[in-house]
mmCIF file of C-alpha atoms in Angstrom:
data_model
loop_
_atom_site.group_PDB
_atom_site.id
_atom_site.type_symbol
_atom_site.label_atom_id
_atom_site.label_comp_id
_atom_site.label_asym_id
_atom_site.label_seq_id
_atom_site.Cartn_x
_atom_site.Cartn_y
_atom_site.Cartn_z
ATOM 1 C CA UNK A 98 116.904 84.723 92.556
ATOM 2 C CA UNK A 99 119.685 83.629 89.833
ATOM 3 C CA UNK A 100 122.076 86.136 89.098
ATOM 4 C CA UNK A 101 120.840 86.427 84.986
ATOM 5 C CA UNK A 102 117.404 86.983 86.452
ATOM 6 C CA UNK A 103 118.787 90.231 88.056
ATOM 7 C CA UNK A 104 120.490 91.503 85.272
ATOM 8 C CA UNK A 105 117.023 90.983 82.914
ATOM 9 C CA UNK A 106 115.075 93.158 85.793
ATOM 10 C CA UNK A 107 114.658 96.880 85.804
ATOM 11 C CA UNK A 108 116.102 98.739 89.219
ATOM 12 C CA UNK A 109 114.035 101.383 89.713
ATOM 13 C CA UNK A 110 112.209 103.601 92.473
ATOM 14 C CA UNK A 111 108.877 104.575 92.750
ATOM 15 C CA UNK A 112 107.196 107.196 93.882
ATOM 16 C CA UNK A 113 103.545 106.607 93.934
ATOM 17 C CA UNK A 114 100.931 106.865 96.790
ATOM 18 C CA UNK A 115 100.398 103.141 96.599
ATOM 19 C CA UNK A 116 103.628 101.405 96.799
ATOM 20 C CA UNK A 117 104.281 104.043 99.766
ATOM 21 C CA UNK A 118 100.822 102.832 101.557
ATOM 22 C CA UNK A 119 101.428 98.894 101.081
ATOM 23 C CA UNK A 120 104.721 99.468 102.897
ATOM 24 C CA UNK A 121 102.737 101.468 105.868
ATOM 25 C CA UNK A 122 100.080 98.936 106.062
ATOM 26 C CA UNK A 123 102.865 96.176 106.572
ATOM 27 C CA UNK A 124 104.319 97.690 109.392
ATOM 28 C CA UNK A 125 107.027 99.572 107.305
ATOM 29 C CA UNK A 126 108.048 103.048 107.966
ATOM 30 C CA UNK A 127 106.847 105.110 104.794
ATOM 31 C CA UNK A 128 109.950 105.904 102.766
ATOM 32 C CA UNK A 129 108.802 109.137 102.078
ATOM 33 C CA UNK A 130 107.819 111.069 98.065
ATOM 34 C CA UNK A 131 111.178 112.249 97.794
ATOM 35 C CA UNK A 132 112.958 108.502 98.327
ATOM 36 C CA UNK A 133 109.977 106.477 97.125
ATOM 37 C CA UNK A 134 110.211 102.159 96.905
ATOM 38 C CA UNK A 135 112.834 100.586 95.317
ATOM 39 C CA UNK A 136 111.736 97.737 93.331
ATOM 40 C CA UNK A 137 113.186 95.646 90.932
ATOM 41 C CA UNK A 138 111.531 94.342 87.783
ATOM 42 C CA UNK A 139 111.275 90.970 86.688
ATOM 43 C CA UNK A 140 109.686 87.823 85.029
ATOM 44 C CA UNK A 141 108.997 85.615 88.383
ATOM 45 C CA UNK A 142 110.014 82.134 87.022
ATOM 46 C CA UNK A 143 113.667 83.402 88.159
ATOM 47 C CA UNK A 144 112.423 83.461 91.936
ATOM 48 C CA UNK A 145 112.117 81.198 94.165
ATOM 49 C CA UNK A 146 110.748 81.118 98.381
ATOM 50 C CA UNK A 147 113.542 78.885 99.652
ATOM 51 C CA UNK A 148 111.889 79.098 103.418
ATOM 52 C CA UNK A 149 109.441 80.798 105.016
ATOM 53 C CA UNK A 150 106.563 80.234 102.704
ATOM 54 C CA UNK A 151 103.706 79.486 105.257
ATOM 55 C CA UNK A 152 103.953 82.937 106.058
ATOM 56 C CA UNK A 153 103.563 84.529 102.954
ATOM 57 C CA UNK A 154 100.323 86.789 102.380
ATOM 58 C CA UNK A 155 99.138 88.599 99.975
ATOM 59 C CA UNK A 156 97.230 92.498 100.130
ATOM 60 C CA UNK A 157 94.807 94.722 97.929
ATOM 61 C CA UNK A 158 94.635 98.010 98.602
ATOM 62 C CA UNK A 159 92.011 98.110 96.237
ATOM 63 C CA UNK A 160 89.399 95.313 94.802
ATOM 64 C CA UNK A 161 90.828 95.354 91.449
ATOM 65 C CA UNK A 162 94.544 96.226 92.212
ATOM 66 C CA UNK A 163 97.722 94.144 91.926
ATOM 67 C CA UNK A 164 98.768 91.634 94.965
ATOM 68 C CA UNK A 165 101.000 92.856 97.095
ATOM 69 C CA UNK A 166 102.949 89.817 98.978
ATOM 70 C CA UNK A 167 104.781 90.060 102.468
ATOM 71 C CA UNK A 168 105.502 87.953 105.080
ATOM 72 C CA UNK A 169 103.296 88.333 108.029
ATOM 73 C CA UNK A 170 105.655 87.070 110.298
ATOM 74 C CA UNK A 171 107.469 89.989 109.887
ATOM 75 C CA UNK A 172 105.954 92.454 107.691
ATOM 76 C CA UNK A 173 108.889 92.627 105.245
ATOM 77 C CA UNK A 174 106.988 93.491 101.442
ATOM 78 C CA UNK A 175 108.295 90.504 99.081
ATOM 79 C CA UNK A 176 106.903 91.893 95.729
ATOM 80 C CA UNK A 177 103.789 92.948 93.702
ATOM 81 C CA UNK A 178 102.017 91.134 90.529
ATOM 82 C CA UNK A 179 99.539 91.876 88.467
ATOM 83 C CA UNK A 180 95.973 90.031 89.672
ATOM 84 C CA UNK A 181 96.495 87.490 87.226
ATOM 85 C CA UNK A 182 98.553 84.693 86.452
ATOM 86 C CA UNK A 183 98.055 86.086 82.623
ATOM 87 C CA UNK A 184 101.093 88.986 82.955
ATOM 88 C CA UNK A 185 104.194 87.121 84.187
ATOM 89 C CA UNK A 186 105.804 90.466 85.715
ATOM 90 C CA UNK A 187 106.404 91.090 89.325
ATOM 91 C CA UNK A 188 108.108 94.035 91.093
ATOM 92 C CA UNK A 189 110.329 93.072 93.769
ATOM 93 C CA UNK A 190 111.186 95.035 96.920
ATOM 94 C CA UNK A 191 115.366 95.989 96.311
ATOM 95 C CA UNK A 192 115.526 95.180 100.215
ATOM 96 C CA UNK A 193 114.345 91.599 99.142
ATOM 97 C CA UNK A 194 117.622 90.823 97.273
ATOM 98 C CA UNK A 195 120.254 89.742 99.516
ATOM 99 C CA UNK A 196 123.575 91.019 97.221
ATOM 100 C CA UNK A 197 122.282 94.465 96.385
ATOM 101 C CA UNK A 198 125.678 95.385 94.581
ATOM 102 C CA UNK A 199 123.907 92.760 92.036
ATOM 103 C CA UNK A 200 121.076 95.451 91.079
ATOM 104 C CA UNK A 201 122.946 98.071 89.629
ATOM 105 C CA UNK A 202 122.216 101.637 89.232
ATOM 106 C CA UNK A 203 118.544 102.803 89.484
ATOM 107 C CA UNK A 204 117.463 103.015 85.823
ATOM 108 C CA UNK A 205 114.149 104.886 86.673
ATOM 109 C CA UNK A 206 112.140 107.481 88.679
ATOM 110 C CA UNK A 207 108.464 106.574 88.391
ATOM 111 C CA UNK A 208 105.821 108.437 89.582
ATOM 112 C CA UNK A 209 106.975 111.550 90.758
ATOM 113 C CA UNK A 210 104.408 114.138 92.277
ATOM 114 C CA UNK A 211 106.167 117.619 91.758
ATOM 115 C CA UNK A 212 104.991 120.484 93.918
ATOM 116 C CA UNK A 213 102.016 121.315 91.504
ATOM 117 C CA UNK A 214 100.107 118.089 91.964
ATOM 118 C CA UNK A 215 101.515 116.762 88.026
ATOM 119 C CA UNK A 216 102.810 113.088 87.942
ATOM 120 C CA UNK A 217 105.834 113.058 85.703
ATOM 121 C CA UNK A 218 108.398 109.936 85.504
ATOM 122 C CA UNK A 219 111.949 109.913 84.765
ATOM 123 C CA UNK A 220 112.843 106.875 81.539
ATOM 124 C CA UNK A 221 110.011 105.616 81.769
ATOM 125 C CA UNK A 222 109.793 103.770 78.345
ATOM 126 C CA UNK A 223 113.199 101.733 79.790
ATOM 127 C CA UNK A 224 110.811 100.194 82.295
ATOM 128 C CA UNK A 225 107.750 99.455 79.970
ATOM 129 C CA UNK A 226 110.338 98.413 77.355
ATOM 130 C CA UNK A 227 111.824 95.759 79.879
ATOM 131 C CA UNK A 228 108.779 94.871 81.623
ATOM 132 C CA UNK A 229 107.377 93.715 78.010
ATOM 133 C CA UNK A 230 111.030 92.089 77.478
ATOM 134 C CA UNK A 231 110.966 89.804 79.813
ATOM 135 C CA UNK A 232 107.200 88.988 79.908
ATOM 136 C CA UNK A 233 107.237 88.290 76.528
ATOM 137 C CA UNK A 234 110.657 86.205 76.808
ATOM 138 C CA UNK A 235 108.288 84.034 79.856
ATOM 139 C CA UNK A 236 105.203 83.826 77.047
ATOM 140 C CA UNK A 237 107.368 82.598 74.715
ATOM 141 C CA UNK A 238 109.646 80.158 76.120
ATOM 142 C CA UNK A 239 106.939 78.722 78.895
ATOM 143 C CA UNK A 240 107.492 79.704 82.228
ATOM 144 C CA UNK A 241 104.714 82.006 82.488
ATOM 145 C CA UNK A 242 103.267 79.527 85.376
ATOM 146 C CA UNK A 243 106.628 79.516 87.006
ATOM 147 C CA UNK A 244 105.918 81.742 89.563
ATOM 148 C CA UNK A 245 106.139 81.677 93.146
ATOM 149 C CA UNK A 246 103.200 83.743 93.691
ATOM 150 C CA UNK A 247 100.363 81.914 91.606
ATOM 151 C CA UNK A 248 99.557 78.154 91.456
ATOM 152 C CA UNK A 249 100.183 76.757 88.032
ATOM 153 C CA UNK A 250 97.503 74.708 87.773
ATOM 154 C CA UNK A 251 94.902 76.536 88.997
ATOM 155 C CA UNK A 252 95.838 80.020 88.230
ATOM 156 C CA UNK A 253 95.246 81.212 91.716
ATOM 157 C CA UNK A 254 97.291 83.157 94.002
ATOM 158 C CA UNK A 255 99.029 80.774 96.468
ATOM 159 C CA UNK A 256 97.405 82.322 98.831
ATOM 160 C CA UNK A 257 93.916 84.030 99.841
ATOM 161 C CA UNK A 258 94.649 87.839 99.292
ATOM 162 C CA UNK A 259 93.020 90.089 101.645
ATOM 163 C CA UNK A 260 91.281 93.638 101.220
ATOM 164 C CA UNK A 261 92.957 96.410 102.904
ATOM 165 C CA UNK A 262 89.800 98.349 105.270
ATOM 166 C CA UNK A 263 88.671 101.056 103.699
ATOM 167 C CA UNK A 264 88.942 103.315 106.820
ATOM 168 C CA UNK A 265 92.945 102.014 107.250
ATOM 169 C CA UNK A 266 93.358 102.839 103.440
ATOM 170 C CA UNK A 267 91.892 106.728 104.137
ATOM 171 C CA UNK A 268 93.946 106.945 107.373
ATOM 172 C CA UNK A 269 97.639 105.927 105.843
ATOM 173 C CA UNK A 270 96.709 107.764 102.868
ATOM 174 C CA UNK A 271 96.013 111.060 104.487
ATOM 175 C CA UNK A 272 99.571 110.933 106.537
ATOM 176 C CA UNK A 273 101.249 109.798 103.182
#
């Protein structure tokens, strides 16, 4: 990942049930509500797999949800993109990039259950303001194919995401 295409993304954590559950269904300890995922935002064109790509594999956790890439090697998440190749945006696990002095400060707090049940977030219009940035930016100048995840000529995912069982799903959400 180039060094400008850090600076574009967003550095932020979040807290949701979901991004908590993909990492449990990888293999991945569960980081917990209070520490939530660190992800960082970004247009894709400014990634690239440099080895390992015949392991890559992609996870639902629900039929219409986003793709959640790991490698199944080693269960390590990679990132997570819309369905479509139409949204150039993916969200890439902070553990993924290899200088993490290059991310910055976390900008945002997403998804945060308080002790009443109530979902708040914390700058939240920073990360829909930059997510927007730099998808519009790839819509624009045309790399909104240049993604690692999706074939450009088909529009596919490069590879054949699978469903996560219903009955796994239930059972790593109820010790979430």
């Amino acid at each position: 990942m180039t060094e400008k295409t850090l600076k574009s993304g967003t550095h932020l954590t979040c807290h949701c049930r979901d991004c908590r559950a993909f990492q449990v269904a990888v293999g991945r300890d569960d980081p917990g509500a209070t520490n939530g995922v660190h992800i960082v935002q970004i247009a894709p064109a400014g990634m690239e797999v440099t080895q390992g790509a015949e392991h890559l594999a992609a996870l639902r956790l629900s039929p219409r949800g986003p793709l959640r890439f790991y490698a199944a090697c080693c269960g390590s998440p990679v990132a997570t993109t819309p369905s479509k190749l139409a949204l150039p945006f993916a969200g890439v696990l902070a553990e993924m990039i290899e200088d993490q002095s290059a991310l910055g400060r976390v900008r945002a707090q997403v998804n945060i259950t308080g002790p009443d049940g109530r979902v708040t977030h914390k700058r939240m219009g920073r990360v829909v303001r930059a997510l927007f940035a730099n998808a519009g930016a790839a819509l624009l100048n045309g790399d909104r194919k240049k993604t690692p995840f999706f074939d450009a000529e088909t529009g596919k995912p490069v590879v054949v995401p699978v469903l996560l069982d219903k009955g796994r799903k239930a059972e790593i959400y109820r010790a979430l």
